[in-house]
XYZ file of C-alpha atoms in Angstrom:
555
model
C 90.932 39.061 151.549
C 90.562 40.639 155.010
C 93.110 42.184 157.356
C 93.314 39.830 160.381
C 94.767 42.261 162.893
C 98.487 42.132 162.119
C 98.558 45.908 161.546
C 95.382 47.050 163.258
C 96.276 45.539 166.689
C 97.986 47.763 169.240
C 101.401 46.855 170.596
C 99.942 45.626 173.900
C 97.318 43.524 172.145
C 99.932 41.989 169.874
C 102.260 41.178 172.803
C 99.350 39.518 174.648
C 98.459 37.415 171.586
C 102.093 36.303 171.169
C 102.261 35.257 174.850
C 99.024 33.309 174.508
C 100.222 31.605 171.312
C 103.393 30.364 173.025
C 101.272 28.629 175.709
C 98.140 27.611 173.775
C 99.746 26.298 170.559
C 101.267 23.175 172.259
C 97.895 22.434 173.892
C 96.035 22.800 170.581
C 98.350 20.183 169.060
C 97.380 17.601 171.735
C 94.539 15.158 171.096
C 93.183 15.569 174.656
C 93.899 18.299 177.202
C 93.678 17.281 180.845
C 92.723 19.594 183.700
C 96.308 19.628 185.001
C 97.713 20.976 181.725
C 94.859 23.439 181.407
C 95.401 24.718 184.971
C 99.122 25.208 184.348
C 98.360 27.231 181.194
C 95.744 29.263 183.047
C 98.297 30.106 185.750
C 100.868 31.248 183.167
C 98.367 33.415 181.322
C 96.440 34.681 184.346
C 93.092 33.392 183.076
C 90.619 30.715 184.126
C 90.640 27.079 183.016
C 87.502 27.760 180.941
C 89.229 30.606 179.072
C 92.145 28.284 178.277
C 89.792 25.815 176.619
C 88.120 28.706 174.745
C 91.497 29.911 173.430
C 92.385 26.392 172.298
C 89.092 26.223 170.390
C 89.733 29.604 168.735
C 93.179 28.489 167.583
C 91.925 25.161 166.253
C 88.955 26.621 164.365
C 90.757 29.710 163.177
C 93.741 30.182 160.899
C 96.182 28.712 163.428
C 98.106 31.964 163.732
C 98.827 34.543 166.424
C 95.934 36.774 165.323
C 93.435 34.084 166.404
C 94.402 34.846 170.013
C 94.156 38.634 169.958
C 92.184 39.968 172.936
C 88.535 40.630 172.115
C 87.389 44.242 171.882
C 84.110 45.581 173.192
C 82.121 47.871 170.900
C 80.635 49.648 173.908
C 77.249 49.196 172.362
C 78.080 51.290 169.279
C 75.832 50.495 166.352
C 73.152 48.910 168.503
C 69.828 50.704 168.166
C 68.157 51.354 171.490
C 65.028 53.147 170.267
C 61.693 51.335 170.285
C 60.938 49.623 166.988
C 57.966 51.938 166.361
C 60.158 55.063 166.616
C 62.697 53.473 164.260
C 59.941 52.936 161.729
C 58.788 56.562 161.964
C 62.339 57.802 161.364
C 62.909 55.425 158.442
C 59.595 56.346 156.812
C 60.244 60.079 157.018
C 63.768 59.769 155.683
C 62.438 57.880 152.660
C 59.333 59.944 152.010
C 60.639 63.375 152.986
C 64.436 63.682 153.216
C 65.286 61.705 150.046
C 63.340 64.032 147.753
C 64.335 66.624 145.130
C 62.902 69.391 147.331
C 65.869 68.731 149.660
C 64.441 69.668 153.075
C 66.979 70.384 155.812
C 67.724 68.101 158.749
C 65.928 70.535 161.060
C 62.713 70.389 159.009
C 62.821 66.590 158.856
C 63.443 66.320 162.614
C 60.509 68.601 163.477
C 58.208 66.493 161.316
C 59.440 63.263 162.960
C 58.977 64.755 166.441
C 55.364 65.806 165.645
C 54.565 62.348 164.296
C 55.999 60.647 167.414
C 53.931 62.937 169.667
C 50.821 62.178 167.615
C 51.401 58.420 168.018
C 52.309 58.868 171.704
C 55.837 57.512 171.131
C 59.100 58.697 172.687
C 60.574 61.614 170.737
C 64.116 60.774 169.517
C 66.957 63.237 170.013
C 67.903 65.437 167.077
C 71.421 63.939 167.080
C 69.845 60.501 166.634
C 67.995 61.596 163.494
C 71.139 63.349 162.190
C 73.130 60.155 162.787
C 70.597 58.091 160.838
C 70.857 60.572 157.942
C 74.658 60.473 158.069
C 74.519 56.669 157.886
C 72.606 56.737 154.577
C 74.572 55.790 151.485
C 76.028 59.010 149.964
C 75.320 57.804 146.436
C 71.674 57.112 147.219
C 71.259 60.480 148.949
C 72.781 62.388 146.015
C 70.732 60.566 143.385
C 67.463 61.108 145.265
C 68.081 64.744 146.227
C 70.065 66.005 143.199
C 68.853 63.796 140.358
C 70.096 60.566 138.851
C 72.079 62.229 136.061
C 73.250 65.338 137.918
C 76.989 66.149 138.031
C 76.999 65.537 141.794
C 75.448 62.086 141.319
C 77.933 61.213 138.573
C 80.759 62.288 140.850
C 79.534 59.788 143.465
C 79.246 57.005 140.913
C 82.183 54.729 140.259
C 83.512 54.735 136.726
C 82.749 51.037 136.710
C 82.761 48.597 133.857
C 85.257 48.523 131.053
C 85.320 50.656 127.915
C 84.979 48.822 124.620
C 88.255 47.152 123.773
C 90.165 49.067 121.079
C 92.505 46.519 119.545
C 93.569 48.051 116.218
C 95.144 51.334 115.123
C 92.647 53.830 113.652
C 89.722 51.919 115.169
C 88.928 54.994 117.261
C 90.389 58.497 117.001
C 89.586 61.290 119.462
C 89.776 64.998 118.514
C 89.539 68.080 120.714
C 90.578 71.756 120.862
C 92.273 74.003 123.384
C 93.778 77.476 123.639
C 97.550 77.029 123.917
C 99.079 78.272 127.160
C 101.702 80.436 125.463
C 101.825 83.836 123.768
C 103.172 83.964 120.206
C 104.706 86.921 118.374
C 104.251 88.179 114.808
C 106.810 87.381 112.102
C 107.681 90.999 111.282
C 108.155 92.896 114.532
C 108.313 89.997 117.011
C 105.572 91.643 119.064
C 103.018 89.527 121.027
C 99.746 88.766 119.209
C 98.018 86.467 121.735
C 97.425 82.770 122.273
C 96.829 80.419 119.333
C 94.419 77.470 119.283
C 95.386 73.812 119.020
C 93.258 71.053 117.493
C 94.751 67.618 118.166
C 93.852 64.023 117.253
C 95.030 60.849 118.996
C 94.704 57.156 118.169
C 93.189 55.370 121.166
C 94.814 51.995 120.496
C 98.420 53.126 120.117
C 98.167 56.538 121.849
C 99.930 58.017 118.809
C 99.260 61.630 117.871
C 97.820 61.434 114.354
C 97.720 65.123 113.636
C 97.356 68.641 114.982
C 96.471 72.084 113.663
C 97.738 75.346 115.124
C 95.799 78.469 114.169
C 94.986 81.973 115.335
C 91.324 81.411 114.475
C 88.942 80.022 117.129
C 88.032 76.319 116.689
C 85.710 75.751 113.751
C 84.608 73.147 111.228
C 87.650 74.141 109.162
C 89.970 73.363 112.077
C 88.408 69.907 112.310
C 88.694 69.383 108.555
C 92.343 70.463 108.499
C 93.124 68.178 111.427
C 91.341 65.235 109.785
C 93.281 65.927 106.597
C 96.513 65.663 108.551
C 95.287 62.502 110.312
C 94.510 60.721 107.047
C 97.251 61.939 104.706
C 100.987 61.351 104.405
C 102.887 63.859 106.553
C 106.302 63.754 104.871
C 105.677 66.760 102.621
C 104.311 68.782 105.546
C 107.344 67.923 107.702
C 109.658 69.060 104.909
C 107.635 72.259 104.499
C 108.047 73.278 108.141
C 111.727 72.310 108.148
C 111.859 69.217 110.387
C 111.714 66.446 107.761
C 115.334 65.433 108.397
C 114.936 65.408 112.178
C 111.893 63.174 112.606
C 109.549 60.729 110.943
C 105.800 60.617 111.412
C 104.406 57.503 109.689
C 101.085 57.472 111.553
C 98.412 58.162 108.914
C 95.156 56.694 107.649
C 91.385 57.073 107.698
C 89.873 56.317 111.133
C 86.863 54.041 111.419
C 85.339 55.880 114.388
C 85.796 59.555 115.235
C 85.123 60.472 118.874
C 84.390 64.163 119.558
C 82.538 66.373 122.016
C 79.327 68.302 121.393
C 80.823 71.607 120.236
C 79.057 73.268 117.285
C 81.943 72.662 114.881
C 81.565 68.906 115.376
C 77.888 69.063 114.369
C 78.442 70.909 111.086
C 77.006 69.622 107.836
C 80.508 69.655 106.355
C 81.827 67.252 108.989
C 78.815 64.933 108.722
C 78.924 64.794 104.932
C 82.703 64.458 104.849
C 82.646 61.570 107.308
C 79.898 59.830 105.327
C 81.856 60.350 102.121
C 84.950 58.655 103.520
C 83.370 55.967 105.664
C 84.200 57.578 109.007
C 81.657 57.014 111.783
C 81.392 60.059 114.123
C 80.442 59.532 117.785
C 79.661 62.191 120.390
C 80.414 62.209 124.074
C 77.374 62.123 126.371
C 76.582 65.661 127.496
C 78.340 66.741 130.657
C 80.670 63.717 130.749
C 84.122 64.901 129.721
C 85.784 61.703 130.983
C 84.396 59.946 127.883
C 87.095 61.812 125.932
C 89.724 61.329 128.597
C 92.485 60.121 126.271
C 92.633 63.234 124.099
C 92.076 65.392 127.193
C 95.118 63.734 128.781
C 97.135 64.348 125.613
C 96.208 68.033 125.612
C 97.022 68.287 129.322
C 100.448 66.739 128.707
C 101.084 69.073 125.777
C 100.178 72.141 127.832
C 102.510 70.998 130.612
C 105.341 70.862 128.092
C 104.336 74.266 126.681
C 104.836 75.790 130.135
C 108.581 75.348 129.539
C 108.489 77.874 126.668
C 109.083 81.624 126.946
C 105.832 83.553 127.001
C 103.813 80.825 128.699
C 100.605 81.922 130.389
C 100.598 78.846 132.659
C 97.293 77.146 133.435
C 95.793 79.976 135.482
C 96.653 83.433 136.871
C 97.593 81.963 140.252
C 100.301 79.767 138.715
C 101.480 82.642 136.507
C 101.933 85.023 139.425
C 104.008 88.043 138.390
C 105.470 86.368 135.287
C 105.012 88.712 132.303
C 103.919 86.452 129.437
C 103.768 89.208 126.799
C 107.216 90.637 127.536
C 108.900 87.225 127.483
C 107.032 85.885 124.396
C 109.547 84.847 121.736
C 108.077 82.198 119.379
C 106.144 82.901 116.198
C 103.236 80.690 115.189
C 105.443 78.836 112.686
C 108.177 78.288 115.299
C 105.665 76.992 117.817
C 104.299 74.631 115.152
C 107.809 73.242 114.540
C 108.369 72.867 118.280
C 105.112 70.937 118.666
C 105.987 68.649 115.750
C 109.331 67.781 117.354
C 107.599 67.289 120.707
C 105.255 64.784 119.037
C 108.245 62.909 117.618
C 109.821 62.747 121.073
C 106.545 61.566 122.613
C 106.179 58.749 120.075
C 109.593 57.408 121.072
C 108.994 57.515 124.849
C 107.660 54.512 126.760
C 103.981 55.124 127.584
C 103.100 54.179 131.179
C 99.698 52.829 130.158
C 101.017 50.759 127.247
C 104.296 49.521 128.658
C 105.946 50.385 125.322
C 106.389 53.362 123.040
C 103.379 54.621 121.061
C 105.446 54.219 117.883
C 106.147 50.582 118.768
C 102.485 49.867 119.476
C 101.503 51.524 116.181
C 104.033 49.505 114.164
C 102.907 46.238 115.758
C 99.237 47.072 115.229
C 99.701 48.064 111.586
C 101.711 44.881 110.889
C 98.834 42.796 112.257
C 96.196 44.408 110.014
C 95.069 42.345 107.011
C 95.313 45.451 104.790
C 97.257 48.697 105.273
C 95.378 51.853 106.324
C 93.626 53.860 103.618
C 95.494 57.074 102.797
C 93.810 59.618 100.467
C 95.721 60.023 97.202
C 94.781 63.709 96.904
C 95.014 65.648 100.205
C 93.454 68.780 98.672
C 90.409 66.835 97.439
C 90.074 65.216 100.850
C 90.097 68.616 102.577
C 87.416 69.947 100.220
C 85.019 67.288 101.518
C 85.252 68.875 104.994
C 85.022 72.557 104.050
C 81.889 74.568 104.957
C 78.964 74.154 102.577
C 77.065 76.930 100.758
C 74.136 76.584 98.346
C 73.729 79.162 95.577
C 71.961 79.510 92.255
C 73.988 79.993 89.084
C 73.564 83.237 87.139
C 74.844 84.189 83.718
C 77.865 85.828 85.401
C 78.640 82.988 87.802
C 78.012 82.706 91.518
C 77.618 85.312 94.258
C 78.655 84.411 97.807
C 78.734 87.088 100.496
C 78.751 89.892 97.903
C 81.744 88.396 96.042
C 81.387 87.184 92.439
C 83.019 84.015 91.125
C 83.332 82.862 87.511
C 85.151 80.167 85.546
C 84.927 78.832 82.017
C 83.972 75.490 83.585
C 80.587 77.029 84.420
C 79.646 77.786 80.806
C 77.987 74.404 80.036
C 75.576 74.930 82.936
C 74.850 78.635 82.439
C 72.684 77.978 79.359
C 70.455 75.553 81.280
C 70.699 77.205 84.674
C 66.897 77.517 84.954
C 66.647 73.707 85.063
C 69.342 73.401 87.748
C 68.703 73.498 91.469
C 70.989 75.407 93.779
C 74.610 74.329 93.395
C 76.668 73.062 96.336
C 79.680 75.290 96.936
C 82.533 74.776 99.355
C 84.988 77.423 100.447
C 87.906 77.800 102.788
C 87.194 80.685 105.216
C 90.942 81.313 105.371
C 91.021 82.220 101.647
C 87.903 83.429 99.817
C 89.707 83.936 96.493
C 88.225 80.681 95.204
C 85.360 78.301 95.766
C 84.781 74.712 94.752
C 81.552 73.992 92.870
C 80.023 70.520 92.743
C 78.711 69.741 89.279
C 74.990 68.905 88.925
C 75.842 65.215 88.594
C 77.401 65.317 92.043
C 80.655 63.704 90.940
C 83.295 66.416 90.538
C 84.301 69.656 92.255
C 85.469 72.497 89.998
C 87.659 75.285 91.324
C 86.134 78.680 90.548
C 88.139 81.877 91.306
C 87.097 85.491 91.701
C 85.285 86.917 88.678
C 87.781 89.797 88.841
C 91.150 88.083 89.101
C 92.958 91.222 90.242
C 91.121 91.165 93.566
C 93.421 90.265 96.487
C 92.781 87.071 98.458
C 90.920 87.770 101.693
C 89.753 85.821 104.702
C 86.157 85.414 105.854
C 86.758 87.410 109.036
C 88.099 90.311 106.924
C 85.054 90.153 104.649
C 82.641 90.236 107.583
C 84.554 93.041 109.291
C 84.420 95.105 106.084
C 80.659 94.611 105.762
C 80.238 95.673 109.398
C 82.204 98.876 108.728
C 80.129 99.599 105.629
C 76.889 99.120 107.586
C 78.181 101.465 110.295
C 78.728 104.087 107.623
C 75.094 103.868 106.565
C 75.428 101.598 103.549
C 72.155 99.709 103.242
C 73.326 97.897 100.109
C 76.777 96.365 99.809
C 78.415 95.775 96.438
C 81.669 94.031 95.617
C 83.565 97.174 94.625
C 82.719 98.952 97.885
C 83.564 95.813 99.808
C 87.103 95.552 98.402
C 87.675 99.315 98.741
C 86.863 98.972 102.412
C 89.182 95.970 102.677
C 92.034 97.937 101.112
C 91.452 100.747 103.604
C 91.376 98.326 106.549
C 94.596 96.630 105.452
C 96.350 99.945 105.007
C 95.341 100.979 108.515
C 96.434 97.613 109.907
C 99.819 97.809 108.167
C 100.408 101.345 109.412
C 99.379 100.528 112.976
C 100.740 96.987 113.298
C 103.148 98.107 116.035
C 100.387 99.872 117.931
C 98.048 97.105 119.006
C 98.083 93.353 119.440
C 94.817 93.039 117.462
C 96.340 94.727 114.417
C 99.415 92.494 114.563
C 97.213 89.410 115.009
C 95.141 90.384 111.958
C 98.302 90.735 109.888
C 99.417 87.233 110.893
C 96.006 85.835 109.977
C 96.619 86.952 106.374
C 100.202 85.733 106.113
C 99.225 82.467 104.349
C 97.456 84.359 101.538
C 99.219 84.809 98.206
C 98.984 87.775 95.819
C 96.412 87.434 93.044
C 97.646 85.722 89.873
C 97.978 87.639 86.635
C 94.909 86.971 84.450
C 95.885 84.988 81.381
C 94.183 82.609 79.008
C 90.694 82.837 80.506
C 87.674 83.830 78.483
C 85.891 86.580 80.335
C 82.159 86.235 81.030
C 79.788 88.606 79.273
C 79.792 92.107 80.761
C 77.060 92.811 83.212
C 75.686 96.356 83.382
C 74.819 96.011 87.039
C 78.404 95.207 87.973
C 79.753 97.923 85.701
C 77.671 100.557 87.464
C 78.392 99.198 90.932
C 81.545 101.246 91.382
C 79.673 104.486 90.706
C 76.446 103.932 92.610
C 75.612 101.241 95.159
C 72.688 99.136 94.057
C 71.087 95.879 95.154
C 72.647 93.139 93.004
C 70.998 89.894 91.940
C 67.798 89.942 93.916
C 67.222 86.251 93.214
C 70.459 85.243 94.957
C 70.309 83.970 98.509
C 72.868 85.780 100.663
C 74.608 83.679 103.372
């Protein structure tokens, strides 16, 4: 549909067309127009008899409206090429062969080459402005693709989004997950002092736009963050809502295993744990094409909306320093990590009950309708802990007569006894552990059917996190320890924790480290477990550092 001139015509042009229509319309309705009638119309309009007949023809062959009689406009010759055809060919050839190349020569270089070629062929030399105008008239998309590369960011920016994404018609057909640093400072539970910005991992259902789960942590995004988020996506959330204290204020029925998981190319999404876990539970992971963030636009939009809401909270850092201005985020910070988690949960409940502009209904309503239309209800894991284990990081270790060694820490359980006697016939065992709590590992039996929980060999050891373990080893290395044993490791950890506790008011890092350990529980009292046979190497470890278990692969 084209614009016929109703808005583009000037006031004088429109008035002229209206005057013409009042005179010409009656003539156009006549079967035959005599000279007398034509002359009278010509006198009224101030035109010749021939122009009257021309106007009648325009009205009859046009749309029959006022715009058919708008005065004609002269282009002044714009757009008409006046150069000889041979010169035009020289310019066109050089633009194709020289300008539209990845070497990206400048307009000046191209013009000099064209001028030399015209002189050589004894043709008129075009003006530089003429060549520049021909370059400016080239299609911007073509120019960018030829000079920058077909798949360059600049070329993609010139390309229309085009087409339609695959239709997502059912809940859990596609779920997108992504991470971000939250734009707000949180404080520690004890002294209410700022400890920095937490990280958010969020998952959204593309069909209903429902938030299926989120994880808030002080640790940078990792495979564990993804596993925890997937566990929340797939499992019933009622117990979790009661645990954080909002079970009576909201419901969150959106749960189930997704068929397709859509993620970006971050390292945590390429981990063996995620791949194996997805295969185990029939989840098909897909990755965004590199450098094309709009392929994950739905979860990106969700995160953007969440961060906009977070800017309402005390201690917000805003999106950038310019927006923050002189606002002191650390001084005004007021929420702990647990309080921010509760706030986000309630924000999700509010979002689910708000009409979504893209859906025309609430996400909760779309979810309910989609679930009701499914032939079978979504699959929800019966055991959330077992589901999470399938997404924990993987280690491979050999079994010794005293159990397993992982990062200088020894693990033993009576469940290992049947395999210890025939350990020489066993390959390396698959272990899984939660980096947030190294006090236990899960060992897959040789048949590959069951995971067995295996705690510390020495039950009195306190639970620790992986970052604490690595920090302790670093400190031991700095002190000249070439060999690290378990006793020295935990002595160093005790020293580090004592320093952190004493100095928790001094630095944000110390307070943040304290909060990282808050989820850990004190070691249980040993009872009812048969101890493994004593090992002389371990017994002597506390007195003299030695290299333990040379046949064990250290990770």
